[in-house]
Short mmCIF file of C-alpha atoms and ligand atoms in Angstrom, two decimals:
data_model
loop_
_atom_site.label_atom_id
_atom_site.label_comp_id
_atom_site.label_asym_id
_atom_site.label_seq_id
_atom_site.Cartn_x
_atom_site.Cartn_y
_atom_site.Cartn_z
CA UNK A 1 174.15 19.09 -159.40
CA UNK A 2 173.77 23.07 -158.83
CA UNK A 3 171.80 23.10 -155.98
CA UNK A 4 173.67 23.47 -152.60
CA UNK A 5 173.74 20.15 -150.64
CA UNK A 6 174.32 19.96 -146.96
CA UNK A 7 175.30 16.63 -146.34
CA UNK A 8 174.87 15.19 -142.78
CA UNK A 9 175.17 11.73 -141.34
CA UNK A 10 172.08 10.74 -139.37
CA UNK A 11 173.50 7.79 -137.01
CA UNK A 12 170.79 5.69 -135.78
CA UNK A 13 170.51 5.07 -131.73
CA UNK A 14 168.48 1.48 -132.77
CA UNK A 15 171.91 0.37 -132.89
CA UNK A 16 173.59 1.78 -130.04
CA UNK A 17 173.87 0.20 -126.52
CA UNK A 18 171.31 1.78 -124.20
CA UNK A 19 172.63 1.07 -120.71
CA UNK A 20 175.01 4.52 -122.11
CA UNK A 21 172.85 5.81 -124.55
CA UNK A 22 174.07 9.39 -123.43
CA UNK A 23 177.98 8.94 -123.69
CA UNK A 24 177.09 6.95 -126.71
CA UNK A 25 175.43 10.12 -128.26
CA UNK A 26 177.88 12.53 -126.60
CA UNK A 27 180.38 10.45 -128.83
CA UNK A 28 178.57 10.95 -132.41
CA UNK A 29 178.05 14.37 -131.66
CA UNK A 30 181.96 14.76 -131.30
CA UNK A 31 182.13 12.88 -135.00
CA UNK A 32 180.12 15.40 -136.24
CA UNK A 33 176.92 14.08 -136.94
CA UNK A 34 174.31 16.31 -138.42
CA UNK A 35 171.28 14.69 -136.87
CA UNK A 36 169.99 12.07 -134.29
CA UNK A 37 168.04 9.18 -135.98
CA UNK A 38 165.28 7.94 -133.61
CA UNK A 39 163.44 5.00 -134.71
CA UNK A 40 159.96 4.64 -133.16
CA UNK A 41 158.18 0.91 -133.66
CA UNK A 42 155.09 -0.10 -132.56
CA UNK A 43 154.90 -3.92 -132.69
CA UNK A 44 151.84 -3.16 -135.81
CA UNK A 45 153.32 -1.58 -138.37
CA UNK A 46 156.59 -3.12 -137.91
CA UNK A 47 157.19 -6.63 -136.47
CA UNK A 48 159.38 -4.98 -133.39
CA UNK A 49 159.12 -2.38 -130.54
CA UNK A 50 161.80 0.64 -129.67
CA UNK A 51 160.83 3.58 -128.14
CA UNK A 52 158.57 6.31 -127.71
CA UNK A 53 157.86 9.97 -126.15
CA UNK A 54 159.29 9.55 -122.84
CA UNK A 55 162.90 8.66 -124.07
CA UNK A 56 162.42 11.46 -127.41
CA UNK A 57 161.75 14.21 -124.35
CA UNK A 58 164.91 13.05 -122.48
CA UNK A 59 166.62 12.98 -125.42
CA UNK A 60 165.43 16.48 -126.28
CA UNK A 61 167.01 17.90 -123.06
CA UNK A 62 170.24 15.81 -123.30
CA UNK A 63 171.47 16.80 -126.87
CA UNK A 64 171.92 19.48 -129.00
CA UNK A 65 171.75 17.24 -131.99
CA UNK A 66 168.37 17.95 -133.92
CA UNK A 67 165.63 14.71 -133.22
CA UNK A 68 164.64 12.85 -136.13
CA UNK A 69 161.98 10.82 -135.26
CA UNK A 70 161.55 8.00 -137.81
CA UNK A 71 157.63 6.76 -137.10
CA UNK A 72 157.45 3.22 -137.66
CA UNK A 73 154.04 2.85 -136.27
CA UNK A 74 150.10 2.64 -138.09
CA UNK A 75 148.42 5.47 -137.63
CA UNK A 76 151.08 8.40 -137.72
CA UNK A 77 148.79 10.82 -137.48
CA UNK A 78 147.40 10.18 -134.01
CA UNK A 79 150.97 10.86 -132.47
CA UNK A 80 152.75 13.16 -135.04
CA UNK A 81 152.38 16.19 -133.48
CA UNK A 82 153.18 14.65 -130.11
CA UNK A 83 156.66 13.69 -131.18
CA UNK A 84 157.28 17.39 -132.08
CA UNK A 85 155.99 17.98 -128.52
CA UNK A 86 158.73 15.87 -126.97
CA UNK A 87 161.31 18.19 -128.75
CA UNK A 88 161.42 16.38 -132.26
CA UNK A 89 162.82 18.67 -135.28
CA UNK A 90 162.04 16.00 -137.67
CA UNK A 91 158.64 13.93 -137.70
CA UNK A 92 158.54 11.78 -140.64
CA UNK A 93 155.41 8.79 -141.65
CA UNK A 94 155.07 5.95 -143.59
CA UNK A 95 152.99 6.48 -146.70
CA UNK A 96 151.93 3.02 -146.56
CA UNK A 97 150.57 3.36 -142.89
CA UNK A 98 148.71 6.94 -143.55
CA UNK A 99 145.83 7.54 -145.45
CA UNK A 100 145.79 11.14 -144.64
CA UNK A 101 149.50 12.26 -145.49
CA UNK A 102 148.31 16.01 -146.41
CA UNK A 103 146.92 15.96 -143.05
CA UNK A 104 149.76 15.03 -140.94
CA UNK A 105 152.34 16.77 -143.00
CA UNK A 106 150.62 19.82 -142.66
CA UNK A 107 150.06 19.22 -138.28
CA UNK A 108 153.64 18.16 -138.67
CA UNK A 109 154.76 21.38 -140.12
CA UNK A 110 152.20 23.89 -138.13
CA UNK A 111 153.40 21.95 -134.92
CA UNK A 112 156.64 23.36 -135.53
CA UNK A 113 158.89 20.60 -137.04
CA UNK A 114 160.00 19.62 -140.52
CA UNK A 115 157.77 16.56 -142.45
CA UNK A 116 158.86 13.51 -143.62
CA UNK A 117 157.38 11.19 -145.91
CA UNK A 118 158.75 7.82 -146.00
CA UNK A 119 158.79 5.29 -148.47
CA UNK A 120 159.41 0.99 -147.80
CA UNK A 121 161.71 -0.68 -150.18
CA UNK A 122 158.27 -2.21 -152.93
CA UNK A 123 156.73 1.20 -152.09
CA UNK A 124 156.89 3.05 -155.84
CA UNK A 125 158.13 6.85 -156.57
CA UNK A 126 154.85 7.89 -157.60
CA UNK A 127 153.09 7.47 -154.16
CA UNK A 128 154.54 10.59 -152.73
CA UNK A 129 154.29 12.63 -156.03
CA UNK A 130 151.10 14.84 -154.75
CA UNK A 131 152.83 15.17 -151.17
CA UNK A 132 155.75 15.98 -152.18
CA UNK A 133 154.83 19.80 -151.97
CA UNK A 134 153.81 19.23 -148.80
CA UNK A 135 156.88 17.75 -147.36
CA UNK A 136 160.23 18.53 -146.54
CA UNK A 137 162.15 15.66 -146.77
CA UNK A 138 161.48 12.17 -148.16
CA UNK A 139 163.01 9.40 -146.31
CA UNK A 140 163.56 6.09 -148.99
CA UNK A 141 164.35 2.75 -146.91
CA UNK A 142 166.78 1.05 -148.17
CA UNK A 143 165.81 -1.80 -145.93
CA UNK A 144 162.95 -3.29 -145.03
CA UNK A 145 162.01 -1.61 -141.51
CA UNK A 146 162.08 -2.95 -138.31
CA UNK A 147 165.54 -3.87 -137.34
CA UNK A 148 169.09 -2.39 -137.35
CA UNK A 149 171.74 -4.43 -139.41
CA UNK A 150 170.11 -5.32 -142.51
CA UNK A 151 171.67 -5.70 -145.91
CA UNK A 152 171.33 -2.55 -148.31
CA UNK A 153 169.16 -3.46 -151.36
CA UNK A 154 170.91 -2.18 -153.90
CA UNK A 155 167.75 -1.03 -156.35
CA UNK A 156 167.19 1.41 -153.66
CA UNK A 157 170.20 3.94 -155.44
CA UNK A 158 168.01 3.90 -158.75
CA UNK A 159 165.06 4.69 -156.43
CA UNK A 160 166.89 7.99 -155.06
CA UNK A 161 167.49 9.14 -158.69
CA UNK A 162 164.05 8.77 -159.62
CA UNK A 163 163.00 10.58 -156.60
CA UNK A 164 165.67 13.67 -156.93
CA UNK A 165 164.68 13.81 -160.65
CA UNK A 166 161.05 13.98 -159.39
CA UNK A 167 162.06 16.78 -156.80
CA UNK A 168 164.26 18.70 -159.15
CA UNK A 169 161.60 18.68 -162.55
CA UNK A 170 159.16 20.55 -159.83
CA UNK A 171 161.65 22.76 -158.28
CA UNK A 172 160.96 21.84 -154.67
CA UNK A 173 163.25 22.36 -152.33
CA UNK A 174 163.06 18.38 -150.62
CA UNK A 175 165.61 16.48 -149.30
CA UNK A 176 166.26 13.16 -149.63
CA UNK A 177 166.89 10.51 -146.55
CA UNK A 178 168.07 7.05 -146.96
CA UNK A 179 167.99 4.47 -143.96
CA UNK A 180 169.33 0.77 -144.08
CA UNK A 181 172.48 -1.16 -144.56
CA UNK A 182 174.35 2.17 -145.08
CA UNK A 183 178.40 2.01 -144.23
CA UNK A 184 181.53 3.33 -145.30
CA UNK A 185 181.75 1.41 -148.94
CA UNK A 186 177.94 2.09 -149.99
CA UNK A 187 178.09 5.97 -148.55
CA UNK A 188 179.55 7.83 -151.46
CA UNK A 189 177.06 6.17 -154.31
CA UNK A 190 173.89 7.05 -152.29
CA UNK A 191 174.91 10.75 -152.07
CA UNK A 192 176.08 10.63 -155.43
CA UNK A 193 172.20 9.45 -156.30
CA UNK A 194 170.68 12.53 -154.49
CA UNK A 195 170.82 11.69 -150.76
CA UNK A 196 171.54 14.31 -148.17
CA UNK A 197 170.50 12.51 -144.78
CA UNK A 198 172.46 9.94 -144.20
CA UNK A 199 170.88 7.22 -141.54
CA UNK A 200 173.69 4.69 -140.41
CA UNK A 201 172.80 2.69 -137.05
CA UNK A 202 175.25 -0.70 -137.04
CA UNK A 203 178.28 1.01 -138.91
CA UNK A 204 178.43 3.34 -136.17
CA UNK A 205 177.86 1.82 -132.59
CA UNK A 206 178.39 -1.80 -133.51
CA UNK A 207 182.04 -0.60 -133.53
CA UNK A 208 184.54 0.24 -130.60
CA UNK A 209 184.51 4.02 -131.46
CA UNK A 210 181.27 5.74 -132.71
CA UNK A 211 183.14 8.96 -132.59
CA UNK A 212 185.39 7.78 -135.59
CA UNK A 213 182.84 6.14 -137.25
CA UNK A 214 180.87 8.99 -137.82
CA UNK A 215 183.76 10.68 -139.05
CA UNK A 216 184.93 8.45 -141.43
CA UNK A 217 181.40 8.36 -142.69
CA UNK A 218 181.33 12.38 -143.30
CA UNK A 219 185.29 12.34 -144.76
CA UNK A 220 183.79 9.58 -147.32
CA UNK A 221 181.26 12.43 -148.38
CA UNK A 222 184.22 15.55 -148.36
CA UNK A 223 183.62 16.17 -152.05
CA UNK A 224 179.62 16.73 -151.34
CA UNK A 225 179.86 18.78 -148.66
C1 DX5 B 1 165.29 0.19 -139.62
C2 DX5 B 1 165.55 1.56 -139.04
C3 DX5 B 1 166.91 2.08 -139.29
C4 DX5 B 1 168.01 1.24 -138.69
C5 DX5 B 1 169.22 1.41 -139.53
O1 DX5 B 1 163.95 -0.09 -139.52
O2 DX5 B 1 164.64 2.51 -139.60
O3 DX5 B 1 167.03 3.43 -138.89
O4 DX5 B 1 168.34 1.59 -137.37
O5 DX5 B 1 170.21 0.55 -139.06
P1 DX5 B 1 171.39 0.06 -140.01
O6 DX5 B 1 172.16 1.30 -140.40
O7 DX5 B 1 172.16 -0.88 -139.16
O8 DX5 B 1 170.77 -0.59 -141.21
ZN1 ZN B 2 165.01 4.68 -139.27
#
C-alpha cells in the first residue's frame, strides 16, 4: 500500500467502568491511544442508551485525546453539530438512520470537526459511494451496534477491502474505522484490509490494565505504523 497510514487504536469508553472513567482514560492515554471512542445510543436507533453532550463536554475538558463521537441515534442530523459543540473532533452517522448524509457531513465539517459515515454489518459498500467525497472517514461495524463485547463477524475484513479499493480507485483521501469484537488476535488482519482507526472497548478495560492493553494492541500493528 503506498499511501502513508497512521495507525491509531480508538479504545472504546462503552466498555470501561464509569465510577473512574477519568483514571480509566488517563490510563489509555499512557498506552498510547490515538483517539477516544465515544459511543452515543439513543434507545431508537439502537436497542440501548449511553451517553450524550453533557459527559462529551466533560470529556472535552478532561483529555487531550481527540473525541470520536460514534452517533448511534435516528436522526443524526438534529444533534451533529452539537456534538462538535461539546468539543468532538470526530462526528460520525449512520447511513441507515440519515436520509440527508450530504447535509450533515457537510454541517459536520463547516462546524469544525471531521465526518464520519458509518456503515452496520448487512449495510452494502455501495451506500456510501456518492458520500464518500464528502466524508472523511468511514466507520464499518464489525458488530451489530448497541453493545460492547460482541463477536467480530468475520465478512466484515472483505467489507474493508472493498471499501479501501473503493477509496483508493477515486483517490480520496478517507480513512477507514472498524468497531466490534476487535482484540489482540483479529488486530493485524483488519489493518492489513485497509483499517486505520482501530475501535477496541472490552479488550481494553475488561482487563486489569488498560494501559497495557492499548499497548499491546499498537505493538501488534508496529509494521503499519
Ligand atoms: C458497539 C459500539 C462499539 C463497542 C465496541 O455498538 O459502537 O464501539 O463499544 O466494543 P467491543 O470492542 O467490546 O466490541
Ligand atoms: Zn462505536
Amino acid at each position: 500500500m503506498s499511501r502513508d497510514r497512521n495507525i491509531e487504536i480508538a479504545p472504546s469508553i462503552l466498555s470501561a467502568d464509569f465510577s473512574c472513567l477519568g483514571d480509566q482514560i488517563k490510563a489509555v492515554e499512557r498506552g498510547g491511544a490515538g483517539v477516544l471512542h465515544v459511543d452515543v445510543m439513543d434507545g431508537h436507533f439502537v436497542p440501548n442508551i449511553t451517553i450524550g453532550l453533557p459527559v462529551v463536554k466533560s470529556l472535552a475538558a478532561f483529555t487531550s485525546l481527540p473525541l470520536d463521537t460514534h452517533l448511534m441515534i435516528s436522526e443524526p442530523g438534529r444533534y451533529a453539530t452539537q456534538f462538535v459543540e461539546a468539543g468532538a473532533q470526530m462526528v460520525s452517522v449512520h447511513v441507515e438512520a440519515d436520509p440527508h448524509l450530504h447535509r450533515t457531513l457537510m454541517a459536520i465539517k463547516a462546524a469544525g470537526a471531521h465526518a464520519g459515515v458509518v456503515l452496520n454489518p448487512s449495510t452494502p459498500v455501495v451506500s456510501v459511494e456518492e458520500a464518500l467525497q464528502f466524508a472523511d472517514y468511514v466507520l464499518v461495524m464489525s458488530v451489530n451496534p448497541g453493545f460492547g463485547g460482541q463477536k467480530f463477524i468475520p465478512q466484515s475484513i472483505d467489507k474493508v477491502k472493498r471499501l479501501r479499493r473503493m477509496i483508493d480507485e477515486r483517490q480520496l483521501n478517507v480513512r477507514i474505522e472498524i468497531d466490534g469484537g476487535i482484540d489482540r488476535k483479529n488486530i493485524e488482519i483488519v489493518v492489513a484490509a485497509g483499517a486505520e482507526i482501530i475501535v477496541a472497548g472490552s479488550a481494553i478495560f475488561d482487563t486489569h490494565d488498560a494501559e497495557a492493553a492499548v499497548k499491546q494492541l499498537r505493538d501488534a500493528t508496529v509494521q503499519w505504523v
